[in-house]
mmCIF file of C-alpha atoms in Angstrom:
data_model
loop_
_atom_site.group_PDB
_atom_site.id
_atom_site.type_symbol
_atom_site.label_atom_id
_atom_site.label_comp_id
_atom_site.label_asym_id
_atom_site.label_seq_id
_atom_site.Cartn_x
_atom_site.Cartn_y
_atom_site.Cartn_z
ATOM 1 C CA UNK E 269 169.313 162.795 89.153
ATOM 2 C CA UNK E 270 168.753 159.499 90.896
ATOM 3 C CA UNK E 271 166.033 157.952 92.768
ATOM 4 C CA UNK E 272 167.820 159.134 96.165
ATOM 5 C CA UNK E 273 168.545 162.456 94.686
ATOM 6 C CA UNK E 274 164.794 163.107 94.224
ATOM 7 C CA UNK E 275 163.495 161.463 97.773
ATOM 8 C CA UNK E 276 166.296 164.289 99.600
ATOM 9 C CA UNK E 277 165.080 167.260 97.296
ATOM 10 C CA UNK E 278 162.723 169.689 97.314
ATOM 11 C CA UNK E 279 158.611 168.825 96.969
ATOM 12 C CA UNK E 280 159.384 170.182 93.820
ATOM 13 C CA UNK E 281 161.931 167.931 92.681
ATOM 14 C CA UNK E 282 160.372 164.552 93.988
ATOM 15 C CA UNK E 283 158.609 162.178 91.880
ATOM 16 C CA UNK E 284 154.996 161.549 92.095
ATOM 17 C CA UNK E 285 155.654 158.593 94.344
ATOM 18 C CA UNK E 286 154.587 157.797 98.253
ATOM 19 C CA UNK E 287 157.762 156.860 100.590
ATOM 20 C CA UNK E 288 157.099 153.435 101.310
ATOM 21 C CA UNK E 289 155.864 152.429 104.506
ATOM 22 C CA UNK E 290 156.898 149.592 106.960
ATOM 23 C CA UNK E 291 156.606 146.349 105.809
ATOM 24 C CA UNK E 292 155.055 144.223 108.304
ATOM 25 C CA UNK E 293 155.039 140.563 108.460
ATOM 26 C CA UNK E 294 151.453 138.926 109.414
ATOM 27 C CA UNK E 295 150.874 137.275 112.706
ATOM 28 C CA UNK E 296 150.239 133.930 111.257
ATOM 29 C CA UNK E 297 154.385 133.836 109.614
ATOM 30 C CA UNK E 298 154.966 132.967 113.090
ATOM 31 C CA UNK E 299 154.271 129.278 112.585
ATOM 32 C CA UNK E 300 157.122 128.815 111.131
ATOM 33 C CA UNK E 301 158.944 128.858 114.800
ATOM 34 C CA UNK E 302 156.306 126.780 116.619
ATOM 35 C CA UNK E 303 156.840 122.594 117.481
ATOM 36 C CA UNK E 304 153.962 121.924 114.970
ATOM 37 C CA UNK E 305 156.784 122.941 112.499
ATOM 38 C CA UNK E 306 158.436 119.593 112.929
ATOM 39 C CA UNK E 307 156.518 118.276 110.395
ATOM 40 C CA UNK E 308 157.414 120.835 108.308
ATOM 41 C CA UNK E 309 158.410 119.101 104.572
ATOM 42 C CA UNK E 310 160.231 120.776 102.092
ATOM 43 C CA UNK E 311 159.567 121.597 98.741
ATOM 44 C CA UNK E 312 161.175 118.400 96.695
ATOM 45 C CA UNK E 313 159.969 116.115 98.994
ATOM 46 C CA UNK E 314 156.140 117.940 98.434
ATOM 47 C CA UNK E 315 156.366 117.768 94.929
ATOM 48 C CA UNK E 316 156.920 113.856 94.606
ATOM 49 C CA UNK E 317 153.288 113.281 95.425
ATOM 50 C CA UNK E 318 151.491 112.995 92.764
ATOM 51 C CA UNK E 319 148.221 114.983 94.462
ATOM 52 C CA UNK E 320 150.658 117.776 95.396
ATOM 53 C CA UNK E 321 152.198 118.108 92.349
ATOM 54 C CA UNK E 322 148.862 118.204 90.534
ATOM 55 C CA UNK E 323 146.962 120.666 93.048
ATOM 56 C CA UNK E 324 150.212 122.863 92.352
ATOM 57 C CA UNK E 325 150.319 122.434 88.511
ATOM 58 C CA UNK E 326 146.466 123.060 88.397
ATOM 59 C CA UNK E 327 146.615 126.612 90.438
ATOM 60 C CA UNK E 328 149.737 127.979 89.786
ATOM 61 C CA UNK E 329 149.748 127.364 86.012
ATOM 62 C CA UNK E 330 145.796 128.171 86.005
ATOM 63 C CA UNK E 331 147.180 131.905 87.154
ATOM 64 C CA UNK E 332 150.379 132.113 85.106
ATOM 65 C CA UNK E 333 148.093 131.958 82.022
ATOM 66 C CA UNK E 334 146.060 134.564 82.820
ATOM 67 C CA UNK E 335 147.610 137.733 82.073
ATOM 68 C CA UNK E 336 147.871 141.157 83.706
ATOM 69 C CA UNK E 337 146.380 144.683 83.248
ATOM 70 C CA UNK E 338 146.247 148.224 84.825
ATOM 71 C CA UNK E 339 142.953 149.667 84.495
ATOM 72 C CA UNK E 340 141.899 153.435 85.419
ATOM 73 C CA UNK E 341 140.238 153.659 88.603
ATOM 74 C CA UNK E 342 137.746 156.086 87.217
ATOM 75 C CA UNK E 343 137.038 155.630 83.677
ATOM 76 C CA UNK E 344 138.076 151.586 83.668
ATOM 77 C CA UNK E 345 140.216 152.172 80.310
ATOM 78 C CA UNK E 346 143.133 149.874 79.933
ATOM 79 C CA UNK E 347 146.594 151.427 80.396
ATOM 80 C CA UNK E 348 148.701 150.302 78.211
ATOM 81 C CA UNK E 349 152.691 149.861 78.002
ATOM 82 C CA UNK E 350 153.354 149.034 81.875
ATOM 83 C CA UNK E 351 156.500 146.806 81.362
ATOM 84 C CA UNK E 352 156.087 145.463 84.760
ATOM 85 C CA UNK E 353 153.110 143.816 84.021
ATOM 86 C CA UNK E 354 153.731 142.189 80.602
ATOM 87 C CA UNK E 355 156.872 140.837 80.876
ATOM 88 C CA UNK E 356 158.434 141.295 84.660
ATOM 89 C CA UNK E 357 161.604 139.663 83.854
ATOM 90 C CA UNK E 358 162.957 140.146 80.748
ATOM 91 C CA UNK E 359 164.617 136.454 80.674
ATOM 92 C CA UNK E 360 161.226 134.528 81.661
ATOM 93 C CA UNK E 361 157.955 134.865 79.775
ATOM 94 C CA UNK E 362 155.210 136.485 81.975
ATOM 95 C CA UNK E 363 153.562 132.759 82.745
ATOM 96 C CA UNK E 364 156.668 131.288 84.210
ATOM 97 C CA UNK E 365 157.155 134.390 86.337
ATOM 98 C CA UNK E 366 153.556 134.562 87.658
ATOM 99 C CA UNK E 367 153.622 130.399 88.023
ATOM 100 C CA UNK E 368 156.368 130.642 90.412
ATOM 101 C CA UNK E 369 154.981 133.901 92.096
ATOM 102 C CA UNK E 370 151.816 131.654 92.764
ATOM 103 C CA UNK E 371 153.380 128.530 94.204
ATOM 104 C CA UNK E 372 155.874 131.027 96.577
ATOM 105 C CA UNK E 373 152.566 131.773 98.319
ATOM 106 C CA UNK E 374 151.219 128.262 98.123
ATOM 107 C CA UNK E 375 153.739 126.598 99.225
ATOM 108 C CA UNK E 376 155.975 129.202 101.661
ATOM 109 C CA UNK E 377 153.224 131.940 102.266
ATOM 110 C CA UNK E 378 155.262 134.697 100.779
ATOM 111 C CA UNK E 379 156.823 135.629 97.619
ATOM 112 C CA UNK E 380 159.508 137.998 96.270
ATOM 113 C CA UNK E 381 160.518 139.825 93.451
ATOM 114 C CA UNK E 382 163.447 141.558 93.076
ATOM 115 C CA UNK E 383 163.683 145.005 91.464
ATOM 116 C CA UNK E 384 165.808 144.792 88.366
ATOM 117 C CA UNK E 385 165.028 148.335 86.840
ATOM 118 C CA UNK E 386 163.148 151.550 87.706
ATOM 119 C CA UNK E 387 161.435 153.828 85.805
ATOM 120 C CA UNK E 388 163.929 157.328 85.999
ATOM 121 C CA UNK E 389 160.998 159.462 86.329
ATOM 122 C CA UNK E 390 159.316 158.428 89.389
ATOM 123 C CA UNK E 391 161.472 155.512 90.698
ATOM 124 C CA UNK E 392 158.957 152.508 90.446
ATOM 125 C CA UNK E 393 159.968 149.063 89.498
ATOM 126 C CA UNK E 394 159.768 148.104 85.377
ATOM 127 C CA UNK E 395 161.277 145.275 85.568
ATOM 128 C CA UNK E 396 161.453 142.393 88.746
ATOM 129 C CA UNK E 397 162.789 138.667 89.062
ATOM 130 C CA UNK E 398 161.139 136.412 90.975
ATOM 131 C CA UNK E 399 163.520 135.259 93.964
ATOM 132 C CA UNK E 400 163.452 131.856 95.756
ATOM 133 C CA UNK E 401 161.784 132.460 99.195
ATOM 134 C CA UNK E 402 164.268 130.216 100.636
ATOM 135 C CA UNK E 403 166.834 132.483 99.986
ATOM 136 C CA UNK E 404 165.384 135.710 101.582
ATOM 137 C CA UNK E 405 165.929 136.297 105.819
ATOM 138 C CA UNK E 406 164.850 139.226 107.770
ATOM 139 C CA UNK E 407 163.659 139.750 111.102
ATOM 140 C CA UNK E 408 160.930 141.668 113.051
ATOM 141 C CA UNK E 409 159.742 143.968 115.650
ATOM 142 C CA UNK E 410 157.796 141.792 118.207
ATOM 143 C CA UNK E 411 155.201 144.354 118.934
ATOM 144 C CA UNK E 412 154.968 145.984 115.724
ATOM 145 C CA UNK E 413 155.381 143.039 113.031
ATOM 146 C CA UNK E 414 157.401 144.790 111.003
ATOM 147 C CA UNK E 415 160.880 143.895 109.720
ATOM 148 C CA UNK E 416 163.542 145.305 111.152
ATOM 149 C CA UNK E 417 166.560 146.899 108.604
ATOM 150 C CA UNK E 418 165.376 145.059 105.618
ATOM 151 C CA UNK E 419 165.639 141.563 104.081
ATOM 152 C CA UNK E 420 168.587 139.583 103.461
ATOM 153 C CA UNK E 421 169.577 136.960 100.743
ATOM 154 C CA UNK E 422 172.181 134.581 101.473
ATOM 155 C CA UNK E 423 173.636 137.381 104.758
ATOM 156 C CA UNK E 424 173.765 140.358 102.001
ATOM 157 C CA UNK E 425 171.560 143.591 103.138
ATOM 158 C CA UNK E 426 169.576 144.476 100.278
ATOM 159 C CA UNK E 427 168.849 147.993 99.642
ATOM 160 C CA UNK E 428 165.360 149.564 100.749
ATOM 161 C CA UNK E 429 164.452 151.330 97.552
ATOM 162 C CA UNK E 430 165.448 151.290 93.729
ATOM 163 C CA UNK E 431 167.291 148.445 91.726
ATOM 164 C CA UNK E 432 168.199 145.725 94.238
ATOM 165 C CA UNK E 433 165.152 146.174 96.573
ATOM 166 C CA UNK E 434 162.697 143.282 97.180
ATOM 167 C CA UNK E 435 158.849 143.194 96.701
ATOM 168 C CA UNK E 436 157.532 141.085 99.259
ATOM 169 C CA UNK E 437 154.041 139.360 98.260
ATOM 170 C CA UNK E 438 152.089 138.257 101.491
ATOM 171 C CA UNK E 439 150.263 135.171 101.443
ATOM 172 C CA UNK E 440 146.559 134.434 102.598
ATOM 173 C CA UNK E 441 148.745 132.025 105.267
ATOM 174 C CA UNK E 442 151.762 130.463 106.232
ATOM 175 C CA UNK E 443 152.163 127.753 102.992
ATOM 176 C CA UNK E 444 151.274 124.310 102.778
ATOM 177 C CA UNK E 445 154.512 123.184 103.739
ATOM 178 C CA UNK E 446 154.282 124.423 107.000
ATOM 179 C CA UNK E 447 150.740 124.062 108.183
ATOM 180 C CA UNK E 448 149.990 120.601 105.372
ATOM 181 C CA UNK E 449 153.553 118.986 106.405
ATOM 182 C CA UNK E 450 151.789 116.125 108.256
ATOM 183 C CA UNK E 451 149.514 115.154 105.768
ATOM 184 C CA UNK E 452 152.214 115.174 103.234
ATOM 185 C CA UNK E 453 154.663 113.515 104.983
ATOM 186 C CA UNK E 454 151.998 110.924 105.262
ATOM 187 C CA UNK E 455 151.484 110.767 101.481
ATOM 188 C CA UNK E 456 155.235 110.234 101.132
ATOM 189 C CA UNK E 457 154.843 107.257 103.273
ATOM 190 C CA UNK E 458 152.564 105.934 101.696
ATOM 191 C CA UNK E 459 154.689 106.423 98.464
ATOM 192 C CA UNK E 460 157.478 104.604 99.890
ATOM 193 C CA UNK E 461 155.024 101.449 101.002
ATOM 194 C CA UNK E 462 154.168 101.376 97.312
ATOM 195 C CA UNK E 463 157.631 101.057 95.950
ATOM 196 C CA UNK E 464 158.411 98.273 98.580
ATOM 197 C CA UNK E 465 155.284 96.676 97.874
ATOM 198 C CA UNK E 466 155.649 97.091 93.641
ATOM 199 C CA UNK E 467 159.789 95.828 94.338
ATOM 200 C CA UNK E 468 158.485 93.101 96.308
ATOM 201 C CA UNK E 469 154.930 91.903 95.294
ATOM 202 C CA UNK E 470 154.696 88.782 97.813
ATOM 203 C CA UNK E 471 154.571 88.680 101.059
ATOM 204 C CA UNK E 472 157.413 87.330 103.236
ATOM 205 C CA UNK E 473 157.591 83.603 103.223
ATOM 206 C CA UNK E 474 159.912 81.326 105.122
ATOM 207 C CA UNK E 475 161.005 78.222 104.175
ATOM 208 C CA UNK E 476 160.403 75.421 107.238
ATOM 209 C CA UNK E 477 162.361 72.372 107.159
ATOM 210 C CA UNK E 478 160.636 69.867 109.193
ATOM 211 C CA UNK E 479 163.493 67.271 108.434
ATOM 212 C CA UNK E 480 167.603 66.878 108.947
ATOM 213 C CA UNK E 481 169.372 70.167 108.894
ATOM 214 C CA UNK E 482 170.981 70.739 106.029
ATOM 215 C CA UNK E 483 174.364 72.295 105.337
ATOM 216 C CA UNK E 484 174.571 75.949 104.515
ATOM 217 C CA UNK E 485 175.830 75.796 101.059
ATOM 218 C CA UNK E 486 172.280 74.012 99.905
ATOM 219 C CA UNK E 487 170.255 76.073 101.870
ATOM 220 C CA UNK E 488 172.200 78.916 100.122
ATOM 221 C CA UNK E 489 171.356 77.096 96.824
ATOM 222 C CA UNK E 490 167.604 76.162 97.886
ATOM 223 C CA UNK E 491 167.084 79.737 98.693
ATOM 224 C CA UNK E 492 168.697 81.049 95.437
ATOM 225 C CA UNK E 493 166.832 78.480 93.072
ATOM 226 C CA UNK E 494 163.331 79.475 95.234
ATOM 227 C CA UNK E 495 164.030 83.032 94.370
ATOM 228 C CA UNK E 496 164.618 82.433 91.133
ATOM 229 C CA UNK E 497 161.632 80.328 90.510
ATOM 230 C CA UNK E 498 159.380 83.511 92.208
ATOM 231 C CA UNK E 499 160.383 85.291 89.895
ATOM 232 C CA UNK E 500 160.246 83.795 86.383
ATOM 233 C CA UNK E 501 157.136 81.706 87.311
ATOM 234 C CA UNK E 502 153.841 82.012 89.543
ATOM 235 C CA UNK E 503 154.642 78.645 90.985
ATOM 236 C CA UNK E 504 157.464 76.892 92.698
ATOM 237 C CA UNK E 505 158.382 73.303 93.782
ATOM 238 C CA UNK E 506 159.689 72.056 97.245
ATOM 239 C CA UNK E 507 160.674 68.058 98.029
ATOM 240 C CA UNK E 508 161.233 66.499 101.367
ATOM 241 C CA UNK E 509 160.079 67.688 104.810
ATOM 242 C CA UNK E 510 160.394 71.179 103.752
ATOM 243 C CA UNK E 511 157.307 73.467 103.861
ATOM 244 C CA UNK E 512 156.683 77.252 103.040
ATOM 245 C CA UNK E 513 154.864 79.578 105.686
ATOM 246 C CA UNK E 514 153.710 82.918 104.461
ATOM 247 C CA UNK E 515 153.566 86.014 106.458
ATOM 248 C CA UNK E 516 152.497 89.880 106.485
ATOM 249 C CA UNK E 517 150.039 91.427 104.613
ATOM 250 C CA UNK E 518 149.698 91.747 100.830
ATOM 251 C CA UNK E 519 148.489 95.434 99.063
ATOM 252 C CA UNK E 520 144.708 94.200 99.067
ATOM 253 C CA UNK E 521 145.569 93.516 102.783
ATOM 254 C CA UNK E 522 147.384 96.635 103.455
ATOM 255 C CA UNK E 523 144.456 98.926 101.586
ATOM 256 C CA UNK E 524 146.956 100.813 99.786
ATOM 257 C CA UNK E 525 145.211 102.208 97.066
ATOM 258 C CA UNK E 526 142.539 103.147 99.619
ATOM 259 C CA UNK E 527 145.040 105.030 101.827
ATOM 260 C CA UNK E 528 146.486 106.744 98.415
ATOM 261 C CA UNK E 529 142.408 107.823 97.898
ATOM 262 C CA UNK E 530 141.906 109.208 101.073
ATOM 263 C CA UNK E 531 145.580 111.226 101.753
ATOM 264 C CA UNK E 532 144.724 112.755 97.810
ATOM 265 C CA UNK E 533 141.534 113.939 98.843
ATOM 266 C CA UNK E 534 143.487 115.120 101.711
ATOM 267 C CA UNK E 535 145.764 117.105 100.029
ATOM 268 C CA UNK E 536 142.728 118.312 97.975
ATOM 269 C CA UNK E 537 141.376 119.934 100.758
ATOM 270 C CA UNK E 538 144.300 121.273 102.251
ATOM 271 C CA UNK E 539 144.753 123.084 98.719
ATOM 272 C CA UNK E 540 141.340 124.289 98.577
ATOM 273 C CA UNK E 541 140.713 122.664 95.201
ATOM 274 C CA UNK E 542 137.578 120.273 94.458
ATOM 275 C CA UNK E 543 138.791 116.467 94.665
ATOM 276 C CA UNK E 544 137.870 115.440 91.625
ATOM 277 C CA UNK E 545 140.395 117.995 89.840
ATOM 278 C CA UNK E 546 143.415 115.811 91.467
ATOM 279 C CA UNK E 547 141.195 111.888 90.566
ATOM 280 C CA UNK E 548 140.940 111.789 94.184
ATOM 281 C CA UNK E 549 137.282 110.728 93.721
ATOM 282 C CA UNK E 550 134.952 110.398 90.686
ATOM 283 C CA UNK E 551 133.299 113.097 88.831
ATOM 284 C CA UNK E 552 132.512 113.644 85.775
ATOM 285 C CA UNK E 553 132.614 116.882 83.715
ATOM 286 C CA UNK E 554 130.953 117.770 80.497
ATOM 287 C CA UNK E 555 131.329 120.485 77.854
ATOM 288 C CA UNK E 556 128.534 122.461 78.976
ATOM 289 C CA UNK E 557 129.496 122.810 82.791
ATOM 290 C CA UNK E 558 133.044 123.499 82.169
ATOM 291 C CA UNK E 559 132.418 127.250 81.944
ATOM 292 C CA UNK E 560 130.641 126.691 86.070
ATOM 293 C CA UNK E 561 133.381 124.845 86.584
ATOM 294 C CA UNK E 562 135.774 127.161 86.093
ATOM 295 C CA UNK E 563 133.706 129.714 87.386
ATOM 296 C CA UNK E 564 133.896 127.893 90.823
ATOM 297 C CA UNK E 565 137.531 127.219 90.739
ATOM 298 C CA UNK E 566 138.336 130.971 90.503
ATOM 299 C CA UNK E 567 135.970 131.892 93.427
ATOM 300 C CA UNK E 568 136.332 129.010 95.928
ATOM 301 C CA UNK E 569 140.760 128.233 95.144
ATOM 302 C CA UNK E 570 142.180 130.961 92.778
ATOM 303 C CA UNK E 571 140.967 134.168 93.993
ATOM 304 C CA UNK E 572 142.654 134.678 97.215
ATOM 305 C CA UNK E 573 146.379 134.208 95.833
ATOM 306 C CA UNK E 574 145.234 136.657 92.163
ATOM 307 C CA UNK E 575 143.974 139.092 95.487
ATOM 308 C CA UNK E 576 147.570 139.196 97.008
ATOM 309 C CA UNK E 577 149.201 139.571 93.855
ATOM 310 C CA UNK E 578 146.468 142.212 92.040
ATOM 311 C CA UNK E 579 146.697 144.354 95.627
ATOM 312 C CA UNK E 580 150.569 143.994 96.042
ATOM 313 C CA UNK E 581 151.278 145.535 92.460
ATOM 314 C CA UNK E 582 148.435 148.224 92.849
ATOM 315 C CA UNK E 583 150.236 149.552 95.743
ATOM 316 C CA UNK E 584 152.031 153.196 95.123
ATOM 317 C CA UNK E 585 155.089 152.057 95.133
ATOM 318 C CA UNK E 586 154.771 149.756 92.033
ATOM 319 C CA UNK E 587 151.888 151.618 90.311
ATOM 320 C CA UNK E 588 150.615 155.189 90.201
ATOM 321 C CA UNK E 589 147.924 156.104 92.281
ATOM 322 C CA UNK E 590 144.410 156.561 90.324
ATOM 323 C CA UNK E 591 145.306 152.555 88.952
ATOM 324 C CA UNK E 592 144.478 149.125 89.768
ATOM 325 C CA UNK E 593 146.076 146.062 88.547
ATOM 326 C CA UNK E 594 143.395 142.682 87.698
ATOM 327 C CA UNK E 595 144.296 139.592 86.094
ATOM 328 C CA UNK E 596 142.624 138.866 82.877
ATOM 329 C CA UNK E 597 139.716 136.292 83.257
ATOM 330 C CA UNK E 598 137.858 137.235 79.961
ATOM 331 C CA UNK E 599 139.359 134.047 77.657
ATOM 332 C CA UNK E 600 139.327 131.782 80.922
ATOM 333 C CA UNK E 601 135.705 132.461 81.946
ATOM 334 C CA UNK E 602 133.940 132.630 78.218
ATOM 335 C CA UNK E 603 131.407 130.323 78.169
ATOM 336 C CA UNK E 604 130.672 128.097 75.028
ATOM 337 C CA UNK E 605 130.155 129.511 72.016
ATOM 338 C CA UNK E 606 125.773 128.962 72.208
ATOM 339 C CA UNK E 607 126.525 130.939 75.589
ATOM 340 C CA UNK E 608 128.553 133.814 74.108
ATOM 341 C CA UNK E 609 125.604 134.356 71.129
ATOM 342 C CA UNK E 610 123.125 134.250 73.582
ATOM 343 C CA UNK E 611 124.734 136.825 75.977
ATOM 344 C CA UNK E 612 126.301 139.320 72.756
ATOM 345 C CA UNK E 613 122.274 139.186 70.782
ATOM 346 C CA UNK E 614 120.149 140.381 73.928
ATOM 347 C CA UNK E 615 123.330 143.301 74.343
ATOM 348 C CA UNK E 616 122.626 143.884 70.519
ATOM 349 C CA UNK E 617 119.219 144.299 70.856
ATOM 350 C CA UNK E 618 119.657 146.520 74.181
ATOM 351 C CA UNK E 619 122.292 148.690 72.349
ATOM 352 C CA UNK E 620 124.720 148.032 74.791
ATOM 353 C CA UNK E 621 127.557 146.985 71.960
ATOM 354 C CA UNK E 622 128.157 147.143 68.355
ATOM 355 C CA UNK E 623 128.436 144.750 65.698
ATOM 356 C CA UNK E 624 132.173 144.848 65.540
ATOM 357 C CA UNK E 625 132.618 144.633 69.102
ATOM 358 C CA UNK E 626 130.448 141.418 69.430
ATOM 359 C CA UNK E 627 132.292 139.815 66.570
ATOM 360 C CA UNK E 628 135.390 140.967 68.254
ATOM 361 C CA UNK E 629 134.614 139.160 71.445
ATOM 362 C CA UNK E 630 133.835 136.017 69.390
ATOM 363 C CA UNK E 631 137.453 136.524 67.380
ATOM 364 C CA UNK E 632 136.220 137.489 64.437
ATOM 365 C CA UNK E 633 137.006 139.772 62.080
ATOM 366 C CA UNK E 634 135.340 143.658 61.775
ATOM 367 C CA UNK E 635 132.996 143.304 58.694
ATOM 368 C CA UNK E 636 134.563 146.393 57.805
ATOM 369 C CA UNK E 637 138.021 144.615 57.873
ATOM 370 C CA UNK E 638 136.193 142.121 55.240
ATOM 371 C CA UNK E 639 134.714 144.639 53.243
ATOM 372 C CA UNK E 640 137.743 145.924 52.518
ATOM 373 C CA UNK E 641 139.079 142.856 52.089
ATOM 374 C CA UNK E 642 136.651 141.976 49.318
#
């Protein structure tokens, strides 16, 4: 009996599932339709800016490394063996999948996965690939917010429910894209200045000939020769009644790198990460505030996007009620290894943990394993 089957049946027949409720786009999507969206910049364009690129690399892969887990409500015991959560695509590791997930909702506000197969005993997702946001089009119920038939990719309706189907991850706003495009169009202006400027390190100069004209061909040659002279040696030589006049502005003139400084630190704050992680001004950062460090990136920059993914895949439709799905911030957030015996002797002396478990938490070994061993 299919998925279908058991949603027409009897109570008795239906899977322990909830029928899924309207999906509802948030108020905020509408930005994508307003003049400010003129500046909008798209995604290739974003990514060749070095800031960009780095505030991307630094929160998306920071996530994609972190792992997944359902947990009991009640007791907080692992639950093991949920396929959609260690490996959603069978072709991608987990990391690449949850990378791309993450920079969806940075960069477009909204991600989706596409159901590739159910689970025949209560019809939620076990497998999902992660589909370009681009690609997906729907539309919605002015009053109500919520989409109207279903989504779309490339003009094909894509079933509701069941292999096919799309789960939509909502982000925190519209993307960077849409409400960062000035700023980033900027930076790629500023990009482009530096090329020109590294292709043509001098200013302009004309060559002013104070004397008889002279015929084309030699100023054809004189010009040539100049050039060449530029550009094999600091120095050139003019006779005669000519004279060189220099105009524009050189890069110490222009404040280039200063521009570059401030549109990075910019971008910094339009990603919600600390400047310092993209060089956009100087900090330094030592071995023993690494752990605070990291600490403060989760809170402050990570959190919100791991909160629209952890929520989205807790939902009924994707995971059995009585669960919650976390990301695992155990190995990211251990502190150095003075910290760690600090922390696992005073929960030794309180009782609070064994011997084994402390050694397990510092990847060691049982001491049973090594007796045995021995």
């Amino acid at each position: 009996m299919g998925f279908i089957d058991f949603l027409l049946g009897t109570p008795e027949q239906k899977p322990d599932i909830e029928a899924r409720a309207g999906i509802a786009i948030p108020f905020y999507q509408d930005a994508y339709f307003t003049p400010f969206n003129t500046f909008r910049v798209d995604r290739s364009s974003a990514m060749q800016v070095p800031a960009v690129s780095r505030a991307r690399n630094i929160i998306c892969g920071t996530i994609g490394t972190l792992g997944l887990n359902s947990y009991n409500m009640i007791t907080g015991a692992k639950v093991e063996g949920r396929k959609i959560l260690e490996q959603p695509d069978p072709a991608l590791p987990l990391a690449v999948t949850m990378a791309w997930t993450v920079e969806d909702l940075l960069f477009h506000g909204r991600s989706f996965w596409q159901v590739l197969e159910v689970n025949p005993e209560d019809g939620r997702p076990t497998q999902a690939r992660r589909i370009d946001p681009t690609r997906v089009t729907f539309t919605t119920d002015l009053n109500t917010q919520e989409i109207v038939n279903g989504f779309y990719i490339e003009g094909g309706l894509l079933p509701a429910t069941g292999v096919g189907s799309l789960i939509m991850f909502s982000g925190i706003d519209e993307g960077i894209l849409n409400r960062g495009g000035r700023t980033i169009s900027t930076a790629l202006k500023l990009e482009e200045a530096v090329q020109r400027m590294a292709s043509e390190p001098n200013p302009t100069m004309v060559i002013k000939n104070s004397g008889v004209d002279l015929p084309p061909e030699q100023v054809s040659s004189l010009l040539a020769q100049w050039k060449q002279a530029r550009a094999t040696r600091s120095t050139a030589y003019l006779s005669g009644p000519l004279d060189v006049t220099t105009f524009g502005y050189d890069a110490g003139q222009m404040q280039l790198t200063e521009s570059r400084l401030n549109t990075a630190a910019e971008i910094a704050r339009m990603c919600n990460i600390p400047a310092w992680y993209i060089n956009a001004e100087s900090a330094s950062a030592t071995y023993s505030n690494v752990s605070q460090e990291r600490r403060s990136l989760v809170d402050f920059s990570l959190r919100p996007y791991m909160s629209c993914i952890e929520e989205r895949l807790t939902m009924v439709d994707v995971t059995p009620r009585g669960q919650k799905v976390r990301f695992d911030l155990d190995d990211y957030l251990r502190g150095n290894p003075l910290e760690q015996i600090e922390v696992l002797g005073k929960m030794l002396d309180y009782g609070l943990i064994s011997v084994d478990e402390a050694r397990e938490e510092m990847d060691l070994a049982p001491r049973g394993n090594e007796a045995n061993a021995t």
